[in-house]
């Protein structure tokens, strides 16, 4: 791209005035020329970004009318079904926003939907980063920032939907208080300090309000800014494609392409949220009534992103340990600690474990195809199943009611699935990935099925296979085979054991390395007999692709080392034996 950047005429005068004072023209020019790769999956992160912006805008509007107080009040507003009911000022102000403030209900709905979309897009964005290996060196810090953003999003969402002080949010807050008390030693103190005494107290809503509108949004804003700056500095990863290398970025400039695209994307997301808020009701707090600790209702579920904790609490059997007069409630501690440790702790630990197991310390700017990393993809799908089972168990009463299945039957099914499901998902996914690798190998060696049937002179019918085009070949050849570390107990020519394989850690690393290195190698050794029957051959006599319409056999050699494809001109033999 040219180093010259033409400033639009309307901005030239203002730009010159600012540059004379702040000398920012050079940095601005670099920003405008910045090239970003273009792929649909990269838009997932932008959905999270613009949803957060909409959360800030709608949250500012709601804060003008919300009263964060638990003082008693008697409602006499537009919603006559609650007229004369005693409630907190927080609940009363939420009703007023919903029924008496112009546009208030729409803003409440947009805010709540934006929170759900933010967490959903953040989750899917992190899954995309994980399955493509975009967290690898040098982007480990940005991956950790993403995990912290997700964790803070959980807490922000919990405090946000607890602010109205309705019956549903109060039940969730009661569970949160019980979880805090279940933490050994410090739990009771944490609950006492947060609630200012016994539950529910009269100061928890003001404290949650400060945390929800000041503390956590400020941290989120700082982390998102850091995330974007690091991404800008390190350059965005790109998908394997023709012309994409580890040392370049192929895409479109920030101005005008991505500036216009990002702006349009913001308004599209905003419009989608407004449509959802208009036609899909969410959190109708007037139907739940004000919170009272003596009431509870069935089908009380939090927003979807908290379903994993709700499900783990429902799944866990009663279990307490009493020691020296102290009670340790394992039925609360384990559901709180284990799922978050497995999902979030495992995600944070994984980049460093993979680097340790593979010995790969190189820079990665080209993403992996999930099929080319069977171990990683299998672990990721296992984590998704683990999360999904807990999420579904969080609605076990609704499932039991709708499917007419006993509640405890569903609970026992989930207790089995939480162990069997992830294991089965891991092995099945890994085999599927290896099968897809074999398919890619056959496509490179023999081409793809054209649907054209040809009769040979000897009367045999064959299906013509066409060689893949250059774009598809570049994707298929992007696979990188992990290097093998010395096997446990291996020795060199002098009988000296490999240093990396010594001890318990060394043996564990060697075994992990074998698991990561399990793959289907691609070799460019086929000859062009043109049958293309899909057999996988490694002895040098594999079938080659047939170029359509040329009447001759052509080889489509498929290197497995990243080198260019070995093309054989039509009419020439691809095997020395055929040339005799």
XYZ file of C-alpha atoms in Angstrom:
580
model
C 0.000 0.000 0.000
C 1.199 3.495 -0.739
C 2.738 5.524 2.040
C 0.700 8.530 0.935
C -2.586 9.071 2.711
C -4.891 11.716 1.322
C -6.935 13.426 4.015
C -10.467 14.257 2.812
C -10.812 17.972 2.088
C -13.407 18.692 4.814
C -11.003 17.316 7.433
C -7.803 18.875 6.112
C -8.195 22.184 7.932
C -9.180 20.626 11.245
C -6.445 17.997 10.888
C -3.804 20.637 10.228
C -4.953 22.676 13.233
C -4.739 19.621 15.521
C -1.406 18.471 14.106
C 0.157 21.873 14.722
C -0.643 21.452 18.412
C -0.420 17.706 19.097
C 1.751 16.417 16.205
C -0.528 13.408 15.718
C -0.656 13.325 11.913
C 1.952 10.564 11.627
C 0.207 8.303 14.119
C -3.151 9.030 12.546
C -1.757 8.165 9.131
C -0.397 4.850 10.440
C -3.784 4.035 11.958
C -5.647 4.821 8.758
C -3.282 2.651 6.691
C -3.389 -0.269 9.105
C -4.378 -3.447 7.272
C -6.736 -5.937 8.921
C -7.528 -9.414 7.573
C -11.114 -9.949 6.517
C -12.921 -13.082 7.709
C -16.468 -13.526 8.965
C -15.356 -15.085 12.275
C -13.375 -11.952 13.161
C -16.685 -10.102 13.438
C -17.543 -12.030 16.616
C -15.188 -9.887 18.657
C -16.728 -6.751 17.149
C -20.183 -7.919 18.251
C -18.893 -8.076 21.828
C -17.244 -4.644 21.472
C -20.325 -2.875 20.094
C -22.602 -4.644 22.583
C -20.436 -3.238 25.362
C -20.729 0.246 23.871
C -24.523 -0.124 23.763
C -24.458 -1.318 27.372
C -22.658 1.868 28.376
C -25.120 4.073 26.493
C -28.297 2.401 27.754
C -26.862 2.008 31.252
C -26.212 5.740 31.427
C -29.853 6.396 30.535
C -31.156 3.936 33.144
C -28.914 5.352 35.884
C -30.722 8.707 35.545
C -33.958 7.188 36.841
C -32.971 4.188 38.961
C -32.980 4.645 42.757
C -30.421 2.283 44.383
C -32.149 2.109 47.755
C -33.744 -0.675 49.787
C -35.827 1.733 51.859
C -39.512 0.814 52.074
C -41.998 2.445 49.720
C -45.628 1.909 48.744
C -46.235 1.728 44.994
C -48.886 3.941 43.365
C -47.757 3.915 39.756
C -49.227 3.001 36.395
C -49.083 -0.750 36.945
C -52.334 -1.098 38.898
C -51.859 -4.785 39.758
C -49.159 -3.776 42.260
C -50.899 -0.628 43.483
C -50.597 -0.255 47.254
C -47.960 -3.022 47.558
C -45.047 -2.416 49.913
C -41.672 -2.718 48.160
C -38.177 -1.281 48.053
C -37.421 1.989 46.303
C -35.162 0.075 43.898
C -38.073 -2.089 42.731
C -40.424 0.909 42.644
C -38.019 2.919 40.476
C -37.621 -0.033 38.110
C -41.396 -0.190 37.716
C -41.460 3.556 37.067
C -38.765 3.187 34.393
C -40.783 0.401 32.773
C -44.211 2.115 32.783
C -43.843 5.840 33.420
C -40.548 6.969 31.834
C -40.871 7.556 28.094
C -38.811 4.888 26.337
C -37.781 3.444 29.683
C -39.008 -0.103 29.079
C -37.358 -0.168 25.659
C -34.053 0.942 27.200
C -34.343 -1.700 29.942
C -34.970 -4.386 27.365
C -32.146 -3.204 25.078
C -29.769 -3.091 28.056
C -30.638 -6.618 29.146
C -30.461 -8.051 25.627
C -27.134 -6.275 25.043
C -25.744 -7.919 28.180
C -26.793 -11.354 26.922
C -25.422 -10.688 23.435
C -22.162 -9.396 24.945
C -21.636 -12.608 26.924
C -22.765 -14.843 24.053
C -20.496 -13.179 21.486
C -17.604 -13.121 23.941
C -18.053 -16.852 24.541
C -18.197 -17.709 20.833
C -15.271 -15.365 20.116
C -13.144 -17.147 22.733
C -14.119 -20.520 21.265
C -13.010 -19.314 17.828
C -9.690 -18.146 19.256
C -9.197 -21.471 21.059
C -10.073 -23.795 18.186
C -7.888 -21.902 15.695
C -4.933 -21.600 18.095
C -4.974 -17.792 17.917
C -3.901 -17.646 21.583
C -0.391 -18.920 20.810
C 2.792 -16.865 20.998
C 2.854 -13.868 21.046
C -0.848 -13.479 22.018
C -0.983 -15.277 25.373
C -1.517 -12.015 27.278
C -4.494 -11.053 25.127
C -5.960 -14.513 25.726
C -5.644 -14.035 29.485
C -7.260 -10.598 29.184
C -10.176 -12.251 27.393
C -10.622 -14.745 30.223
C -10.617 -11.920 32.789
C -13.198 -10.045 30.664
C -15.438 -13.121 30.651
C -15.068 -13.573 34.427
C -15.889 -9.924 35.100
C -18.831 -10.204 32.700
C -20.275 -12.994 34.841
C -20.015 -10.860 37.975
C -21.301 -7.739 36.242
C -24.312 -9.612 34.914
C -25.086 -11.100 38.335
C -25.063 -7.689 40.029
C -26.941 -6.067 37.137
C -29.993 -8.291 37.147
C -30.010 -8.294 40.973
C -30.461 -4.516 41.193
C -34.272 -4.377 40.605
C -34.819 -6.270 43.884
C -37.599 -8.414 42.411
C -38.441 -11.957 43.483
C -36.341 -13.669 40.802
C -33.211 -11.580 41.321
C -33.572 -11.853 45.102
C -33.556 -15.661 44.828
C -30.330 -15.481 42.824
C -28.818 -13.121 45.363
C -29.741 -15.541 48.139
C -27.867 -18.302 46.307
C -24.882 -15.983 45.891
C -24.870 -15.296 49.626
C -24.954 -19.041 50.350
C -22.046 -19.633 47.967
C -20.007 -16.945 49.700
C -20.705 -18.519 53.091
C -19.580 -21.883 51.729
C -16.008 -20.623 51.207
C -13.852 -21.991 54.059
C -12.587 -19.621 56.775
C -13.301 -16.300 55.016
C -16.740 -17.048 53.554
C -18.881 -15.894 56.447
C -16.851 -12.696 56.778
C -17.192 -11.948 53.047
C -20.968 -12.412 53.173
C -21.257 -10.314 56.338
C -19.216 -7.432 54.931
C -20.964 -7.456 51.519
C -24.508 -7.583 52.906
C -23.739 -5.489 55.989
C -25.081 -8.145 58.345
C -27.707 -10.807 57.869
C -29.418 -11.448 54.537
C -30.863 -9.475 52.828
C -30.051 -6.403 54.913
C -30.655 -2.922 53.548
C -27.375 -1.904 51.883
C -26.651 -4.653 49.349
C -28.426 -2.877 46.459
C -26.495 0.431 46.887
C -23.229 -1.507 47.094
C -24.032 -3.600 44.036
C -25.025 -0.429 42.201
C -21.617 1.153 42.803
C -19.842 -2.014 41.727
C -22.103 -2.429 38.698
C -21.961 1.104 37.300
C -18.495 2.275 38.410
C -15.990 -0.388 39.404
C -16.500 -3.284 36.993
C -17.334 -1.146 33.895
C -14.172 0.880 34.512
C -12.068 -2.284 34.687
C -13.818 -3.714 31.613
C -13.215 -0.508 29.672
C -9.516 -0.524 30.602
C -9.091 -4.202 29.691
C -10.940 -3.844 26.372
C -8.751 -0.851 25.513
C -5.624 -2.838 26.392
C -6.932 -5.788 24.377
C -7.411 -3.619 21.283
C -4.051 -1.866 21.620
C -2.203 -5.172 22.007
C -4.057 -6.591 19.009
C -3.191 -3.479 17.000
C 0.484 -3.702 17.993
C 0.877 -7.446 17.418
C -1.254 -7.489 14.247
C -4.371 -9.583 13.835
C -4.060 -13.279 13.072
C -5.302 -14.437 9.690
C -6.791 -17.604 8.299
C -4.739 -19.888 6.042
C -5.173 -18.802 2.440
C -3.208 -18.220 -0.719
C -0.614 -15.505 -0.168
C -0.990 -15.463 3.632
C 2.271 -16.010 5.500
C 3.577 -15.607 9.023
C 5.256 -12.347 8.016
C 2.480 -10.479 6.205
C -1.101 -9.367 6.692
C -3.452 -9.682 3.747
C -6.649 -7.702 4.045
C -8.174 -4.263 3.827
C -7.060 -0.908 5.278
C -8.712 0.569 8.330
C -9.808 3.590 6.289
C -12.139 3.579 4.545
C -12.995 -0.145 4.474
C -13.053 -1.177 8.114
C -14.140 2.206 9.388
C -17.258 2.033 7.225
C -17.762 -1.667 7.889
C -17.387 -1.266 11.655
C -19.769 1.687 11.740
C -22.368 -0.191 9.739
C -21.898 -3.223 11.990
C -22.545 -1.084 15.082
C -25.838 0.218 13.715
C -26.853 -3.255 12.578
C -26.233 -4.652 16.079
C -28.053 -1.715 17.667
C -31.027 -2.236 15.332
C -31.070 -5.973 16.076
C -31.096 -5.315 19.815
C -33.916 -2.800 19.435
C -35.934 -5.348 17.469
C -35.298 -7.972 20.142
C -36.268 -5.519 22.860
C -39.440 -4.616 20.988
C -40.738 -8.071 20.139
C -39.008 -10.444 22.632
C -39.825 -9.657 26.241
C -37.053 -10.299 28.740
C -37.007 -10.024 32.541
C -40.606 -8.791 33.150
C -39.984 -7.910 36.799
C -43.589 -6.706 37.298
C -44.728 -10.344 36.989
C -42.357 -11.537 39.706
C -43.279 -9.016 42.371
C -41.021 -7.472 45.023
C -38.538 -9.712 46.780
C -39.444 -11.415 50.019
C -37.165 -14.045 51.612
C -40.116 -16.287 52.536
C -41.259 -16.885 48.917
C -39.780 -18.853 46.040
C -41.072 -20.101 42.705
C -40.242 -22.887 40.285
C -38.501 -22.235 36.973
C -36.262 -19.662 38.652
C -33.240 -19.506 36.363
C -30.634 -16.773 35.956
C -29.430 -15.512 32.593
C -27.865 -18.201 30.433
C -24.237 -17.359 31.222
C -24.783 -18.158 34.924
C -26.426 -21.484 34.080
C -23.212 -23.430 34.666
C -23.142 -22.469 38.363
C -26.878 -22.992 38.780
C -26.607 -26.446 37.223
C -23.638 -27.497 39.303
C -25.483 -26.565 42.503
C -28.529 -28.593 41.463
C -26.437 -31.564 40.397
C -24.273 -31.840 43.506
C -25.576 -34.234 46.213
C -25.718 -33.129 49.842
C -22.281 -33.430 51.466
C -20.950 -31.798 54.615
C -17.751 -32.365 56.556
C -17.689 -31.576 60.266
C -14.310 -31.221 61.933
C -13.539 -29.792 65.387
C -16.867 -28.023 65.494
C -16.468 -26.473 62.033
C -18.693 -27.361 59.072
C -17.406 -27.493 55.519
C -20.301 -27.515 53.053
C -18.873 -29.444 50.092
C -22.255 -29.407 48.336
C -21.778 -25.645 47.868
C -17.983 -25.306 47.692
C -17.443 -27.912 44.958
C -20.163 -26.564 42.593
C -18.724 -23.078 43.021
C -15.026 -23.892 42.680
C -14.746 -26.890 40.350
C -16.661 -25.746 37.216
C -15.009 -22.322 37.162
C -11.595 -23.886 37.766
C -12.086 -26.438 34.985
C -13.424 -23.969 32.409
C -11.687 -20.682 33.201
C -8.594 -22.023 34.950
C -8.089 -24.655 32.268
C -8.466 -22.055 29.520
C -5.881 -19.795 31.170
C -3.426 -22.665 31.671
C -3.838 -24.252 28.246
C -1.557 -22.021 26.061
C 1.389 -22.635 28.356
C 0.668 -26.354 28.642
C 0.484 -26.699 24.862
C 3.739 -24.815 24.432
C 5.391 -27.046 27.037
C 4.060 -30.267 25.501
C 4.866 -29.433 21.878
C 8.098 -27.527 22.461
C 6.775 -24.958 19.987
C 8.043 -21.496 20.877
C 7.750 -19.908 17.465
C 5.512 -16.986 16.534
C 2.117 -17.829 15.063
C 0.264 -15.347 12.884
C -1.554 -17.943 10.746
C -4.416 -19.719 12.475
C -4.818 -23.478 12.512
C -7.743 -25.290 11.001
C -9.414 -27.094 13.942
C -9.108 -30.455 12.177
C -5.328 -30.063 12.035
C -5.089 -29.908 15.843
C -7.076 -32.980 16.988
C -5.897 -32.822 20.593
C -6.832 -29.176 21.036
C -10.147 -29.530 19.224
C -11.062 -32.620 21.246
C -10.316 -30.868 24.525
C -12.318 -27.830 23.408
C -15.390 -29.876 22.483
C -15.094 -31.800 25.762
C -15.150 -28.486 27.647
C -18.187 -27.368 25.629
C -20.033 -30.591 26.555
C -19.019 -30.175 30.209
C -20.373 -26.625 30.172
C -23.492 -27.662 28.265
C -24.452 -30.446 30.682
C -24.189 -28.094 33.655
C -26.074 -25.390 31.765
C -28.937 -27.758 30.924
C -29.070 -29.068 34.498
C -29.649 -25.484 35.625
C -33.121 -25.809 34.098
C -33.823 -29.361 35.292
C -37.222 -28.392 36.725
C -38.307 -26.861 33.414
C -37.046 -29.901 31.466
C -38.844 -32.252 33.877
C -42.065 -30.308 33.464
C -41.968 -30.007 29.668
C -40.810 -33.582 28.963
C -42.788 -35.204 31.779
C -39.665 -36.846 33.218
C -39.095 -37.176 36.984
C -36.844 -34.426 38.307
C -34.416 -36.799 40.024
C -34.123 -38.892 36.853
C -32.827 -35.817 35.010
C -30.460 -35.057 37.886
C -28.996 -38.578 37.797
C -28.664 -38.455 34.017
C -26.697 -35.217 34.344
C -24.487 -36.723 37.063
C -23.496 -39.483 34.653
C -23.205 -37.251 31.594
C -20.910 -34.784 33.354
C -18.209 -37.493 33.346
C -19.122 -39.647 30.338
C -20.099 -36.806 27.986
C -16.767 -34.928 27.862
C -14.749 -38.156 27.556
C -16.893 -39.437 24.706
C -16.845 -36.019 23.028
C -13.032 -35.883 23.212
C -12.417 -39.258 21.574
C -15.167 -38.861 18.966
C -13.989 -35.360 18.024
C -10.392 -36.491 17.791
C -11.304 -39.350 15.441
C -13.428 -36.996 13.331
C -10.498 -34.575 13.021
C -8.166 -37.367 11.928
C -10.778 -38.547 9.450
C -11.050 -35.054 7.993
C -7.261 -34.952 7.715
C -7.357 -38.189 5.720
C -9.977 -36.632 3.480
C -7.740 -33.589 2.945
C -4.847 -35.899 2.101
C -6.912 -37.747 -0.487
C -8.083 -34.454 -1.958
C -4.496 -33.265 -2.364
C -3.269 -36.582 -3.745
C -6.179 -37.414 -6.024
C -8.172 -34.208 -6.423
C -11.879 -33.902 -5.808
C -14.700 -35.931 -7.349
C -15.988 -34.163 -10.451
C -19.078 -36.328 -11.038
C -17.820 -37.124 -14.574
C -17.694 -40.841 -15.430
C -15.221 -41.934 -18.132
C -14.777 -45.300 -19.802
C -11.201 -46.480 -20.322
C -10.135 -48.415 -23.462
C -10.229 -51.656 -21.486
C -13.886 -51.077 -20.647
C -13.338 -49.946 -17.035
C -15.430 -47.025 -15.809
C -13.735 -44.442 -13.595
C -14.800 -41.138 -12.072
C -12.687 -38.210 -13.173
C -10.996 -36.386 -10.314
C -10.114 -32.753 -10.824
C -7.102 -31.194 -9.100
C -7.861 -28.605 -6.452
C -7.392 -24.957 -7.361
C -4.591 -22.849 -5.944
C -6.749 -21.225 -3.248
C -7.989 -24.549 -1.884
C -4.501 -26.063 -2.154
C -3.038 -23.242 -0.067
C -5.570 -23.974 2.696
C -4.955 -27.727 2.600
C -1.182 -27.280 2.627
C -1.246 -24.884 5.593
C -1.076 -27.835 7.977
C 2.030 -27.891 10.156
C 3.047 -31.250 11.632
C 4.184 -30.859 15.277
C 7.734 -31.923 16.025
C 8.229 -35.119 18.015
C 10.239 -34.954 21.214
C 12.358 -37.956 22.253
C 10.195 -40.833 23.489
C 10.307 -41.809 27.191
C 13.423 -43.883 27.852
C 14.948 -43.191 24.426
C 18.732 -43.042 24.076
C 21.105 -41.612 21.532
C 23.756 -43.566 19.584
C 26.025 -43.526 22.627
C 23.373 -44.882 24.971
C 22.826 -41.555 26.721
C 19.162 -40.961 27.704
C 17.540 -37.854 26.283
C 17.611 -35.063 28.930
C 14.063 -33.985 28.104
C 12.701 -37.467 28.837
C 14.134 -37.888 32.324
C 12.077 -37.943 35.484
C 8.345 -37.922 35.974
C 7.896 -34.530 34.297
C 9.993 -35.537 31.322
C 8.014 -38.724 30.766
C 4.738 -36.854 31.149
C 5.882 -34.251 28.634
C 6.918 -36.945 26.150
C 3.524 -38.626 26.387
C 1.712 -35.310 26.014
C 3.883 -34.535 23.009
C 2.857 -37.838 21.387
C -0.797 -36.931 21.899
C -0.351 -33.502 20.292
C 1.710 -34.913 17.416
C -0.860 -37.525 16.369
C -1.731 -36.512 12.822
C -2.044 -37.706 9.229
C 1.086 -36.872 7.266
C 0.809 -35.885 3.614
C 3.443 -37.147 1.179
C 3.939 -36.110 -2.447
C 4.692 -39.555 -3.844
C 1.662 -40.530 -5.907
C 1.856 -41.410 -9.603
C -0.728 -40.391 -12.144
C -2.693 -43.477 -13.087
C -5.881 -41.431 -12.868
C -8.154 -43.868 -11.061
C -8.709 -41.658 -8.045
C -10.479 -44.354 -6.039
C -9.815 -42.716 -2.720
C -7.455 -45.377 -1.371
C -4.836 -44.045 0.992
C -1.473 -45.305 -0.190
C 1.882 -44.540 1.371
C 4.148 -46.761 -0.717
C 4.471 -44.446 -3.691
C 1.796 -45.845 -5.974
C -1.126 -43.630 -5.017
C -3.604 -42.471 -7.621
C -3.330 -38.984 -8.961
C -5.880 -36.437 -10.084
C -7.188 -36.381 -13.629
C -7.422 -33.021 -15.311
C -10.894 -32.676 -16.805
C -11.150 -32.682 -20.553
C -7.458 -33.058 -21.432
C -7.598 -36.820 -21.975
C -4.336 -37.241 -20.114
C -3.419 -38.111 -16.538
C -1.899 -35.431 -14.327
C -0.375 -35.755 -10.898
C -1.385 -33.498 -8.056
C 1.405 -34.143 -5.608
C 0.602 -32.977 -2.095
C 3.620 -32.059 -0.017
C 3.325 -32.297 3.703
C 6.130 -29.900 4.534
C 4.599 -26.686 3.250
C 6.558 -26.700 -0.037
C 4.825 -25.948 -3.314
C 2.816 -28.664 -5.059
C 4.666 -30.931 -7.466
C 2.833 -30.448 -10.774
C 3.375 -32.835 -13.668
C 2.597 -31.531 -17.162
C -0.147 -33.389 -19.042
C 1.168 -36.257 -21.120
C 4.302 -36.790 -19.022
C 4.779 -39.690 -16.635
C 4.868 -38.953 -12.944
C 6.631 -42.197 -12.022
C 10.069 -43.200 -13.283
C 8.751 -46.712 -13.904
C 6.164 -45.365 -16.338
C 8.840 -43.578 -18.359
C 10.574 -46.808 -19.249
